[in-house]
Amino acid sequence: SQQGEEDPQALSIQEGENATMNCSYKTSINNLQWYRQNSGRGLVHLILIRSNEREKHSGRLRVTLDTSKKSSSLLITASRAADTASYFCATLHSGYSTLTFGKGTMLLVSP
Amino acid sequence: EAGVTQSPTHLIKTRGQQATLRCSPISGHTSVYWYQQALGLGLQFLLWYDEGEERNRGNFPPRFSGRQFPNYSSELNVNALELEDSALYLCASSLVTSGLYNEQFFGPGTRLTVL
């Protein structure tokens, strides 16, 4: 299976702390994307990192990609209660045109 | 700009019935994707339509089918419903399908419950 896997499955932190989520995959990719989902609703695209990029920033988000280890991490700095959601990584694999999603990390940020 | 819309929001059916779910992509997007999100299973890719053609389908039985209309809206049909079909069905649309960039914009989903 090409499916990515997020780690941890669930993460509970206090407001102001940083949250780090990891994603691993099995086959070579064109790009990797992170999405956020609130309470079983639609997903919101957060950030896309291409296979030739190593790090990308967007506001309080920082994504890294290590293609040699086939892994990525999403860092949310200075977390807020509103960041509480499920976070999914999705990979676009070489030779395919559809995304493969992991099972997600549930993040709970307590005030 | 309007986002991806899906209807209905909730759908309750009984085993053996058929369900029809609808999706309207963002204006200008030609690709529509369908996903199933069952409890504890993450998002499972169902179908991809582009320019009216089915381009790819996931590992689902043939009773899951759909189509894309000339205005790029799409319909997902699930025949002979089974209890395990109960899930959130998400539709997404995208503009670029070159394989290099594939940012997808998701609708709010249709919650299908099979009794």
Coordinates of C-alpha atoms in Angstrom, one line a residue, chain A residues 17-107:
Chain A
E17 CA 2.9 24.9 23.0
N18 CA 4.1 23.6 19.6
A19 CA 2.6 20.5 18.0
T20 CA 4.6 18.2 15.7
M21 CA 3.0 15.5 13.5
N22 CA 4.9 13.1 11.3
C23 CA 4.0 11.3 8.1
S24 CA 5.7 8.4 6.5
Y25 CA 5.1 6.9 3.1
K26 CA 6.5 4.0 1.0
T27 CA 7.1 5.0 -2.6
S28 CA 8.5 8.0 -4.4
I29 CA 6.3 11.1 -4.6
N30 CA 5.8 14.2 -6.7
N31 CA 4.5 16.2 -3.8
L32 CA 3.2 15.8 -0.2
Q33 CA 0.3 17.9 1.1
W34 CA -1.1 18.5 4.6
Y35 CA -4.8 18.9 5.2
R36 CA -6.9 19.8 8.2
Q37 CA -10.4 18.5 9.1
N38 CA -12.7 20.0 11.7
S39 CA -15.2 17.7 13.3
G40 CA -15.8 15.3 10.4
R41 CA -16.4 18.0 7.9
G42 CA -14.6 18.8 4.7
L43 CA -10.8 19.0 4.5
V44 CA -9.0 22.3 4.2
H45 CA -5.7 22.4 2.3
L46 CA -2.8 23.7 4.4
I47 CA 0.4 23.4 2.5
L48 CA 2.0 21.6 -0.4
I49 CA 5.7 20.7 -0.5
R50 CA 7.3 19.4 -3.7
S51 CA 9.7 16.4 -3.8
N52 CA 12.6 18.8 -4.5
E53 CA 11.9 21.0 -1.6
R54 CA 13.1 20.4 2.0
E55 CA 11.2 22.9 4.0
K56 CA 8.2 25.2 3.6
H57 CA 6.6 27.8 5.9
S58 CA 3.1 29.2 6.0
G59 CA 2.2 31.4 8.9
R60 CA 2.5 29.3 12.1
L61 CA 3.0 26.1 10.0
R62 CA 6.4 24.6 9.1
V63 CA 6.6 21.5 6.9
T64 CA 9.7 19.5 6.3
L65 CA 10.3 16.7 3.8
D66 CA 13.0 14.1 3.8
T67 CA 12.7 12.0 0.7
S68 CA 15.6 9.8 1.7
K69 CA 13.6 8.7 4.8
K70 CA 10.3 9.0 3.0
S71 CA 8.9 11.2 5.8
S72 CA 7.5 14.6 6.5
S73 CA 6.7 16.6 9.5
L74 CA 4.2 19.3 10.2
L75 CA 5.0 21.8 13.0
I76 CA 2.3 24.1 14.4
T77 CA 3.9 26.8 16.5
A78 CA 2.2 28.6 19.4
S79 CA -0.9 26.5 19.1
R80 CA -4.4 27.8 19.8
A81 CA -7.6 26.1 20.9
A82 CA -8.9 26.7 17.4
D83 CA -6.1 24.5 16.0
T84 CA -8.0 21.5 17.4
A85 CA -8.7 19.3 14.5
S86 CA -7.5 16.2 12.6
Y87 CA -4.5 16.6 10.4
F88 CA -3.9 14.4 7.3
C89 CA -0.9 14.1 5.1
A90 CA -1.6 13.2 1.4
T91 CA 0.9 12.1 -1.1
L92 CA 0.9 12.4 -4.9
H93 CA 3.0 9.5 -6.0
S94 CA 5.1 9.4 -9.2
G95 CA 3.1 8.0 -12.0
Y96 CA -0.2 8.6 -10.4
S97 CA -2.6 11.5 -10.5
T98 CA -4.6 10.9 -7.4
L99 CA -3.8 11.6 -3.8
T100 CA -3.3 9.0 -1.1
F101 CA -4.3 10.0 2.4
G102 CA -3.1 8.8 5.7
K103 CA -5.4 8.1 8.6
G104 CA -4.6 11.4 10.3
T105 CA -3.5 12.8 13.6
M106 CA -6.1 14.1 16.0
L107 CA -4.8 17.2 17.7

